């Protein structure tokens, strides 16, 4: 599994946003209010649904990647410990080595997340605040996005 290059992710996001923006402007520019409202609701619902689908795919891909990362690290640590024991001709307990490797990999992942992310050690209250901010930001950003589209569509309506 290879990650999508960042330029393609930005291009896809920009394309998706521009398509929904153009559709929203067209919906706002309709002279008949009922038609404009129906079109705008369809565009808005498709926009929200497509955004949520992208989020579900992203979250599921991240969870798969996290498991692969932990398993790969565990296997690497297991084989390092195994070869070390073979090199010194020590008794090898495979189950104990896997348990030790799993603990070491979990500690390495936790240390990596602590060093590279802000949210890794946030407690429940901070995570709740981040979730509330995320929710509010979605409403604010969608309001700005569709507000500008509405302003442009209404301006286009008066020019036709």
Short mmCIF file of N, CA and C in Angstrom, two decimals:
data_model
loop_
_atom_site.label_atom_id
_atom_site.label_comp_id
_atom_site.label_asym_id
_atom_site.label_seq_id
_atom_site.Cartn_x
_atom_site.Cartn_y
_atom_site.Cartn_z
N UNK A 1 0.85 -1.17 0.00
CA UNK A 1 0.00 0.00 0.00
C UNK A 1 0.90 1.24 0.00
N UNK A 2 0.73 2.08 -0.98
CA UNK A 2 1.51 3.29 -1.04
C UNK A 2 0.63 4.49 -0.74
N UNK A 3 1.21 5.46 -0.12
CA UNK A 3 0.47 6.67 0.23
C UNK A 3 0.27 7.54 -1.00
N UNK A 4 -0.82 8.27 -1.00
CA UNK A 4 -1.09 9.21 -2.08
C UNK A 4 -0.13 10.39 -1.94
N UNK A 5 0.53 10.78 -3.02
CA UNK A 5 1.42 11.95 -2.93
C UNK A 5 0.64 13.19 -2.51
N UNK A 6 1.28 14.06 -1.78
CA UNK A 6 0.60 15.23 -1.22
C UNK A 6 0.05 16.14 -2.31
N UNK A 7 0.75 16.24 -3.45
CA UNK A 7 0.25 17.10 -4.52
C UNK A 7 -1.05 16.56 -5.11
N UNK A 8 -1.19 15.23 -5.15
CA UNK A 8 -2.43 14.64 -5.67
C UNK A 8 -3.57 14.82 -4.67
N UNK A 9 -3.26 14.73 -3.39
CA UNK A 9 -4.30 14.93 -2.38
C UNK A 9 -4.81 16.36 -2.42
N UNK A 10 -3.90 17.33 -2.54
CA UNK A 10 -4.32 18.73 -2.63
C UNK A 10 -5.11 18.98 -3.91
N UNK A 11 -4.66 18.40 -5.02
CA UNK A 11 -5.36 18.57 -6.30
C UNK A 11 -6.77 17.99 -6.21
N UNK A 12 -6.91 16.82 -5.61
CA UNK A 12 -8.22 16.21 -5.46
C UNK A 12 -9.12 17.07 -4.58
N UNK A 13 -8.59 17.55 -3.48
CA UNK A 13 -9.37 18.40 -2.58
C UNK A 13 -9.81 19.70 -3.26
N UNK A 14 -8.90 20.32 -3.99
CA UNK A 14 -9.22 21.55 -4.70
C UNK A 14 -10.25 21.29 -5.80
N UNK A 15 -10.08 20.19 -6.53
CA UNK A 15 -11.04 19.85 -7.58
C UNK A 15 -12.42 19.61 -6.99
N UNK A 16 -12.49 18.81 -5.93
CA UNK A 16 -13.77 18.51 -5.28
C UNK A 16 -14.45 19.78 -4.80
N UNK A 17 -13.70 20.65 -4.14
CA UNK A 17 -14.27 21.90 -3.64
C UNK A 17 -14.73 22.80 -4.78
N UNK A 18 -13.95 22.89 -5.84
CA UNK A 18 -14.33 23.77 -6.95
C UNK A 18 -15.59 23.25 -7.65
N UNK A 19 -15.73 21.94 -7.80
CA UNK A 19 -16.94 21.39 -8.42
C UNK A 19 -18.16 21.73 -7.57
N UNK A 20 -18.09 21.52 -6.27
CA UNK A 20 -19.23 21.82 -5.41
C UNK A 20 -19.49 23.32 -5.35
N UNK A 21 -18.44 24.13 -5.42
CA UNK A 21 -18.62 25.58 -5.41
C UNK A 21 -19.37 26.03 -6.66
N UNK A 22 -18.96 25.54 -7.81
CA UNK A 22 -19.61 25.90 -9.06
C UNK A 22 -21.07 25.44 -9.06
N UNK A 23 -21.31 24.22 -8.59
CA UNK A 23 -22.69 23.72 -8.52
C UNK A 23 -23.53 24.56 -7.56
N UNK A 24 -22.96 24.99 -6.44
CA UNK A 24 -23.69 25.83 -5.49
C UNK A 24 -23.98 27.20 -6.09
N UNK A 25 -23.05 27.79 -6.81
CA UNK A 25 -23.28 29.09 -7.46
C UNK A 25 -24.42 28.96 -8.47
N UNK A 26 -24.41 27.88 -9.25
CA UNK A 26 -25.48 27.65 -10.22
C UNK A 26 -26.82 27.49 -9.50
N UNK A 27 -26.84 26.75 -8.40
CA UNK A 27 -28.09 26.56 -7.65
C UNK A 27 -28.60 27.90 -7.09
N UNK A 28 -27.69 28.72 -6.57
CA UNK A 28 -28.09 30.03 -6.04
C UNK A 28 -28.54 30.98 -7.15
N UNK A 29 -28.09 30.77 -8.37
CA UNK A 29 -28.42 31.70 -9.45
C UNK A 29 -29.78 31.42 -10.10
N UNK A 30 -30.46 30.35 -9.66
CA UNK A 30 -31.77 30.02 -10.23
C UNK A 30 -32.79 31.09 -9.86
N UNK A 31 -33.59 31.49 -10.85
CA UNK A 31 -34.59 32.53 -10.61
C UNK A 31 -35.74 32.03 -9.75
N UNK A 32 -36.15 30.78 -9.95
CA UNK A 32 -37.25 30.25 -9.16
C UNK A 32 -36.69 29.74 -7.83
N UNK A 33 -37.23 30.23 -6.73
CA UNK A 33 -36.69 29.91 -5.40
C UNK A 33 -36.80 28.43 -5.07
N UNK A 34 -37.90 27.79 -5.44
CA UNK A 34 -38.08 26.38 -5.12
C UNK A 34 -37.02 25.53 -5.83
N UNK A 35 -36.78 25.79 -7.10
CA UNK A 35 -35.77 25.05 -7.85
C UNK A 35 -34.38 25.28 -7.25
N UNK A 36 -34.08 26.52 -6.93
CA UNK A 36 -32.78 26.84 -6.33
C UNK A 36 -32.58 26.15 -4.99
N UNK A 37 -33.64 26.12 -4.18
CA UNK A 37 -33.55 25.47 -2.86
C UNK A 37 -33.32 23.97 -3.01
N UNK A 38 -34.07 23.35 -3.91
CA UNK A 38 -33.91 21.90 -4.13
C UNK A 38 -32.50 21.59 -4.64
N UNK A 39 -32.06 22.35 -5.63
CA UNK A 39 -30.71 22.12 -6.17
C UNK A 39 -29.64 22.35 -5.11
N UNK A 40 -29.79 23.42 -4.33
CA UNK A 40 -28.81 23.71 -3.29
C UNK A 40 -28.76 22.62 -2.23
N UNK A 41 -29.91 22.09 -1.83
CA UNK A 41 -29.92 21.02 -0.83
C UNK A 41 -29.26 19.76 -1.39
N UNK A 42 -29.50 19.47 -2.67
CA UNK A 42 -28.86 18.29 -3.28
C UNK A 42 -27.35 18.48 -3.31
N UNK A 43 -26.90 19.67 -3.73
CA UNK A 43 -25.46 19.94 -3.78
C UNK A 43 -24.86 19.85 -2.39
N UNK A 44 -25.51 20.47 -1.40
CA UNK A 44 -25.00 20.47 -0.03
C UNK A 44 -24.93 19.05 0.53
N UNK A 45 -25.99 18.27 0.34
CA UNK A 45 -26.00 16.90 0.87
C UNK A 45 -24.95 16.02 0.18
N UNK A 46 -24.79 16.18 -1.13
CA UNK A 46 -23.75 15.43 -1.82
C UNK A 46 -22.36 15.85 -1.34
N UNK A 47 -22.18 17.13 -1.09
CA UNK A 47 -20.90 17.64 -0.58
C UNK A 47 -20.59 17.03 0.78
N UNK A 48 -21.53 17.09 1.68
CA UNK A 48 -21.32 16.54 3.02
C UNK A 48 -21.10 15.03 2.96
N UNK A 49 -21.91 14.34 2.16
CA UNK A 49 -21.76 12.88 2.05
C UNK A 49 -20.39 12.51 1.48
N UNK A 50 -19.96 13.21 0.44
CA UNK A 50 -18.66 12.88 -0.16
C UNK A 50 -17.52 13.18 0.81
N UNK A 51 -17.64 14.26 1.58
CA UNK A 51 -16.62 14.59 2.57
C UNK A 51 -16.54 13.49 3.63
N UNK A 52 -17.70 13.01 4.08
CA UNK A 52 -17.71 11.97 5.10
C UNK A 52 -17.15 10.66 4.57
N UNK A 53 -17.43 10.36 3.31
CA UNK A 53 -16.86 9.14 2.70
C UNK A 53 -15.34 9.24 2.66
N UNK A 54 -14.83 10.41 2.29
CA UNK A 54 -13.37 10.62 2.28
C UNK A 54 -12.81 10.44 3.68
N UNK A 55 -13.50 10.95 4.70
CA UNK A 55 -13.03 10.81 6.08
C UNK A 55 -13.03 9.36 6.53
N UNK A 56 -14.06 8.60 6.17
CA UNK A 56 -14.12 7.18 6.55
C UNK A 56 -12.98 6.41 5.89
N UNK A 57 -12.74 6.67 4.61
CA UNK A 57 -11.65 6.00 3.90
C UNK A 57 -10.31 6.37 4.53
N UNK A 58 -10.12 7.64 4.86
CA UNK A 58 -8.87 8.09 5.48
C UNK A 58 -8.66 7.42 6.83
N UNK A 59 -9.69 7.38 7.65
CA UNK A 59 -9.57 6.78 8.98
C UNK A 59 -9.29 5.28 8.87
N UNK A 60 -9.98 4.60 7.95
CA UNK A 60 -9.73 3.15 7.82
C UNK A 60 -8.33 2.89 7.28
N UNK A 61 -7.86 3.72 6.34
CA UNK A 61 -6.49 3.56 5.84
C UNK A 61 -5.46 3.82 6.93
N UNK A 62 -5.71 4.82 7.77
CA UNK A 62 -4.78 5.10 8.86
C UNK A 62 -4.75 3.96 9.87
N UNK A 63 -5.90 3.34 10.13
CA UNK A 63 -5.90 2.23 11.08
C UNK A 63 -5.16 1.02 10.51
N UNK A 64 -5.32 0.77 9.21
CA UNK A 64 -4.58 -0.33 8.58
C UNK A 64 -3.09 -0.03 8.63
N UNK A 65 -2.72 1.19 8.29
CA UNK A 65 -1.31 1.58 8.29
C UNK A 65 -0.71 1.45 9.69
N UNK A 66 -1.48 1.86 10.71
CA UNK A 66 -0.97 1.76 12.08
C UNK A 66 -0.72 0.31 12.47
N UNK A 67 -1.63 -0.58 12.09
CA UNK A 67 -1.44 -2.01 12.40
C UNK A 67 -0.23 -2.58 11.66
N UNK A 68 -0.09 -2.22 10.38
CA UNK A 68 1.05 -2.70 9.59
C UNK A 68 2.35 -2.18 10.19
N UNK A 69 2.34 -0.90 10.57
CA UNK A 69 3.53 -0.29 11.17
C UNK A 69 3.91 -1.02 12.46
N UNK A 70 2.94 -1.26 13.33
CA UNK A 70 3.22 -1.94 14.60
C UNK A 70 3.68 -3.38 14.36
N UNK A 71 3.05 -4.07 13.44
CA UNK A 71 3.46 -5.45 13.15
C UNK A 71 4.86 -5.52 12.54
N UNK A 72 5.15 -4.60 11.64
CA UNK A 72 6.48 -4.59 11.02
C UNK A 72 7.55 -4.29 12.06
N UNK A 73 7.28 -3.33 12.93
CA UNK A 73 8.22 -3.01 13.99
C UNK A 73 8.38 -4.18 14.95
N UNK A 74 7.28 -4.83 15.29
CA UNK A 74 7.34 -6.00 16.17
C UNK A 74 8.18 -7.11 15.55
N UNK A 75 7.94 -7.39 14.27
CA UNK A 75 8.71 -8.43 13.59
C UNK A 75 10.19 -8.08 13.54
N UNK A 76 10.50 -6.83 13.25
CA UNK A 76 11.92 -6.43 13.20
C UNK A 76 12.58 -6.62 14.56
N UNK A 77 11.90 -6.18 15.62
CA UNK A 77 12.47 -6.33 16.96
C UNK A 77 12.57 -7.80 17.35
N UNK A 78 11.59 -8.60 16.95
CA UNK A 78 11.63 -10.03 17.24
C UNK A 78 12.85 -10.67 16.60
N UNK A 79 13.06 -10.38 15.31
CA UNK A 79 14.20 -11.00 14.62
C UNK A 79 15.53 -10.49 15.14
N UNK A 80 15.60 -9.25 15.53
CA UNK A 80 16.83 -8.75 16.15
C UNK A 80 17.15 -9.53 17.42
N UNK A 81 16.14 -9.70 18.27
CA UNK A 81 16.34 -10.42 19.53
C UNK A 81 16.63 -11.91 19.27
N UNK A 82 15.94 -12.48 18.26
CA UNK A 82 16.16 -13.88 17.92
C UNK A 82 17.60 -14.10 17.45
N UNK A 83 18.08 -13.28 16.53
CA UNK A 83 19.44 -13.45 16.02
C UNK A 83 20.48 -13.19 17.10
N UNK A 84 20.17 -12.27 18.01
CA UNK A 84 21.09 -12.02 19.13
C UNK A 84 21.20 -13.27 20.01
N UNK A 85 20.06 -13.91 20.28
CA UNK A 85 20.08 -15.13 21.11
C UNK A 85 20.77 -16.28 20.38
N UNK A 86 20.55 -16.38 19.07
CA UNK A 86 21.21 -17.44 18.29
C UNK A 86 22.72 -17.19 18.26
N UNK A 87 23.11 -15.94 18.11
CA UNK A 87 24.53 -15.60 18.02
C UNK A 87 25.28 -16.00 19.30
N UNK A 88 24.65 -15.80 20.45
CA UNK A 88 25.31 -16.15 21.71
C UNK A 88 24.94 -17.56 22.19
N UNK A 89 24.23 -18.30 21.33
CA UNK A 89 23.85 -19.69 21.59
C UNK A 89 23.06 -19.84 22.90
N UNK A 90 22.04 -18.98 23.02
CA UNK A 90 21.17 -19.00 24.18
C UNK A 90 19.87 -19.71 23.83
N UNK A 91 19.19 -20.20 24.86
CA UNK A 91 17.89 -20.83 24.64
C UNK A 91 16.91 -19.80 24.08
N UNK A 92 16.10 -20.22 23.08
CA UNK A 92 15.16 -19.30 22.42
C UNK A 92 13.73 -19.71 22.79
N UNK A 93 13.04 -18.81 23.48
CA UNK A 93 11.62 -18.98 23.77
C UNK A 93 10.87 -18.02 22.85
N UNK A 94 10.29 -18.58 21.79
CA UNK A 94 9.67 -17.76 20.74
C UNK A 94 8.53 -16.92 21.29
N UNK A 95 7.68 -17.50 22.11
CA UNK A 95 6.55 -16.75 22.67
C UNK A 95 7.02 -15.57 23.52
N UNK A 96 8.00 -15.81 24.35
CA UNK A 96 8.53 -14.73 25.18
C UNK A 96 9.17 -13.64 24.33
N UNK A 97 9.87 -14.05 23.26
CA UNK A 97 10.47 -13.06 22.37
C UNK A 97 9.41 -12.20 21.68
N UNK A 98 8.31 -12.83 21.25
CA UNK A 98 7.24 -12.06 20.61
C UNK A 98 6.58 -11.10 21.60
N UNK A 99 6.37 -11.56 22.83
CA UNK A 99 5.78 -10.67 23.84
C UNK A 99 6.70 -9.49 24.12
N UNK A 100 7.97 -9.76 24.23
CA UNK A 100 8.94 -8.70 24.48
C UNK A 100 9.02 -7.74 23.29
N UNK A 101 9.00 -8.30 22.09
CA UNK A 101 9.04 -7.46 20.88
C UNK A 101 7.78 -6.61 20.77
N UNK A 102 6.63 -7.16 21.11
CA UNK A 102 5.37 -6.42 21.06
C UNK A 102 5.38 -5.26 22.05
N UNK A 103 5.90 -5.52 23.26
CA UNK A 103 5.99 -4.44 24.26
C UNK A 103 6.96 -3.36 23.79
N UNK A 104 8.09 -3.77 23.24
CA UNK A 104 9.08 -2.79 22.75
C UNK A 104 8.53 -1.97 21.59
N UNK A 105 7.81 -2.61 20.68
CA UNK A 105 7.26 -1.87 19.54
C UNK A 105 6.17 -0.90 19.99
N UNK A 106 5.33 -1.32 20.94
CA UNK A 106 4.29 -0.43 21.46
C UNK A 106 4.92 0.79 22.15
N UNK A 107 6.00 0.55 22.89
CA UNK A 107 6.70 1.67 23.54
C UNK A 107 7.33 2.60 22.50
N UNK A 108 7.92 2.03 21.44
CA UNK A 108 8.51 2.85 20.37
C UNK A 108 7.46 3.69 19.65
N UNK A 109 6.31 3.08 19.35
CA UNK A 109 5.23 3.80 18.68
C UNK A 109 4.72 4.92 19.58
N UNK A 110 4.54 4.63 20.86
CA UNK A 110 4.06 5.64 21.80
C UNK A 110 5.05 6.79 21.91
N UNK A 111 6.33 6.49 21.97
CA UNK A 111 7.36 7.52 22.03
C UNK A 111 7.38 8.35 20.74
N UNK A 112 7.25 7.70 19.59
CA UNK A 112 7.21 8.41 18.32
C UNK A 112 6.01 9.36 18.27
N UNK A 113 4.83 8.87 18.66
CA UNK A 113 3.64 9.72 18.65
C UNK A 113 3.78 10.89 19.62
N UNK A 114 4.38 10.64 20.77
CA UNK A 114 4.58 11.71 21.75
C UNK A 114 5.50 12.79 21.19
N UNK A 115 6.53 12.37 20.46
CA UNK A 115 7.49 13.33 19.92
C UNK A 115 7.00 14.06 18.68
N UNK A 116 6.07 13.47 17.93
CA UNK A 116 5.70 14.05 16.64
C UNK A 116 4.28 14.58 16.55
N UNK A 117 3.43 14.36 17.55
CA UNK A 117 2.06 14.86 17.47
C UNK A 117 1.70 15.63 18.72
N UNK A 118 0.83 16.60 18.54
CA UNK A 118 0.39 17.42 19.67
C UNK A 118 -0.63 16.67 20.51
N UNK A 119 -1.50 15.92 19.85
CA UNK A 119 -2.66 15.34 20.51
C UNK A 119 -2.41 13.99 21.16
N UNK A 120 -1.20 13.44 21.06
CA UNK A 120 -0.99 12.04 21.49
C UNK A 120 -1.26 11.80 22.97
N UNK A 121 -1.00 12.78 23.82
CA UNK A 121 -1.21 12.56 25.25
C UNK A 121 -2.36 13.37 25.81
N UNK A 122 -3.22 13.86 24.93
CA UNK A 122 -4.38 14.62 25.41
C UNK A 122 -5.33 13.70 26.15
N UNK A 123 -5.85 14.20 27.23
CA UNK A 123 -6.85 13.44 27.98
C UNK A 123 -8.23 13.62 27.37
N UNK A 124 -9.22 13.08 28.04
CA UNK A 124 -10.58 13.12 27.54
C UNK A 124 -11.12 14.53 27.37
N UNK A 125 -10.81 15.44 28.29
CA UNK A 125 -11.34 16.81 28.21
C UNK A 125 -10.78 17.54 27.00
N UNK A 126 -9.47 17.44 26.79
CA UNK A 126 -8.87 18.11 25.63
C UNK A 126 -9.36 17.50 24.32
N UNK A 127 -9.53 16.19 24.30
CA UNK A 127 -10.05 15.54 23.09
C UNK A 127 -11.49 15.98 22.83
N UNK A 128 -12.28 16.15 23.89
CA UNK A 128 -13.65 16.63 23.74
C UNK A 128 -13.65 18.05 23.19
N UNK A 129 -12.78 18.91 23.71
CA UNK A 129 -12.68 20.28 23.20
C UNK A 129 -12.26 20.30 21.74
N UNK A 130 -11.31 19.43 21.37
CA UNK A 130 -10.88 19.34 19.97
C UNK A 130 -12.03 18.88 19.09
N UNK A 131 -12.82 17.94 19.56
CA UNK A 131 -13.98 17.48 18.81
C UNK A 131 -15.02 18.57 18.64
N UNK A 132 -15.26 19.33 19.70
CA UNK A 132 -16.21 20.45 19.62
C UNK A 132 -15.71 21.49 18.63
N UNK A 133 -14.42 21.82 18.70
CA UNK A 133 -13.85 22.79 17.76
C UNK A 133 -13.96 22.28 16.33
N UNK A 134 -13.72 21.00 16.12
CA UNK A 134 -13.82 20.40 14.79
C UNK A 134 -15.25 20.54 14.26
N UNK A 135 -16.22 20.24 15.11
CA UNK A 135 -17.62 20.36 14.74
C UNK A 135 -17.97 21.81 14.38
N UNK A 136 -17.56 22.74 15.23
CA UNK A 136 -17.84 24.15 14.97
C UNK A 136 -17.13 24.63 13.70
N UNK A 137 -15.90 24.19 13.50
CA UNK A 137 -15.16 24.61 12.31
C UNK A 137 -15.84 24.11 11.04
N UNK A 138 -16.39 22.91 11.05
CA UNK A 138 -17.12 22.43 9.88
C UNK A 138 -18.31 23.32 9.58
N UNK A 139 -19.07 23.72 10.61
CA UNK A 139 -20.21 24.61 10.38
C UNK A 139 -19.75 25.98 9.88
N UNK A 140 -18.70 26.52 10.48
CA UNK A 140 -18.19 27.83 10.07
C UNK A 140 -17.66 27.79 8.64
N UNK A 141 -16.85 26.78 8.34
CA UNK A 141 -16.25 26.72 7.01
C UNK A 141 -17.30 26.48 5.93
N UNK A 142 -18.27 25.61 6.21
CA UNK A 142 -19.34 25.39 5.24
C UNK A 142 -20.18 26.67 5.09
N UNK A 143 -20.39 27.39 6.18
CA UNK A 143 -21.13 28.65 6.10
C UNK A 143 -20.41 29.67 5.23
N UNK A 144 -19.11 29.78 5.42
CA UNK A 144 -18.32 30.71 4.59
C UNK A 144 -18.35 30.27 3.14
N UNK A 145 -18.11 28.98 2.90
CA UNK A 145 -18.06 28.43 1.55
C UNK A 145 -19.37 28.68 0.81
N UNK A 146 -20.49 28.26 1.43
CA UNK A 146 -21.78 28.41 0.77
C UNK A 146 -22.28 29.86 0.82
N UNK A 147 -21.82 30.64 1.78
CA UNK A 147 -22.16 32.07 1.81
C UNK A 147 -21.57 32.80 0.62
N UNK A 148 -20.32 32.53 0.32
CA UNK A 148 -19.67 33.15 -0.84
C UNK A 148 -20.32 32.67 -2.13
N UNK A 149 -20.62 31.37 -2.19
CA UNK A 149 -21.31 30.84 -3.38
C UNK A 149 -22.68 31.48 -3.54
N UNK A 150 -23.39 31.68 -2.43
CA UNK A 150 -24.70 32.33 -2.48
C UNK A 150 -24.60 33.77 -2.94
N UNK A 151 -23.61 34.47 -2.44
CA UNK A 151 -23.41 35.87 -2.85
C UNK A 151 -23.13 35.95 -4.35
N UNK A 152 -22.25 35.06 -4.84
CA UNK A 152 -21.94 35.06 -6.27
C UNK A 152 -23.15 34.64 -7.11
N UNK A 153 -23.86 33.61 -6.66
CA UNK A 153 -25.03 33.14 -7.41
C UNK A 153 -26.13 34.17 -7.46
N UNK A 154 -26.37 34.87 -6.34
CA UNK A 154 -27.37 35.92 -6.31
C UNK A 154 -26.98 37.08 -7.22
N UNK A 155 -25.71 37.41 -7.22
CA UNK A 155 -25.23 38.46 -8.13
C UNK A 155 -25.42 38.06 -9.58
N UNK A 156 -25.20 36.79 -9.89
CA UNK A 156 -25.39 36.30 -11.26
C UNK A 156 -26.87 36.32 -11.64
N UNK A 157 -27.75 36.06 -10.68
CA UNK A 157 -29.18 36.05 -10.95
C UNK A 157 -29.65 37.42 -11.41
N UNK A 158 -29.16 38.47 -10.78
CA UNK A 158 -29.60 39.81 -11.15
C UNK A 158 -29.01 40.28 -12.48
N UNK A 159 -27.93 39.65 -12.93
CA UNK A 159 -27.31 40.07 -14.18
C UNK A 159 -27.93 39.40 -15.40
N UNK A 160 -28.70 38.31 -15.20
CA UNK A 160 -29.30 37.62 -16.34
C UNK A 160 -30.63 38.23 -16.68
#
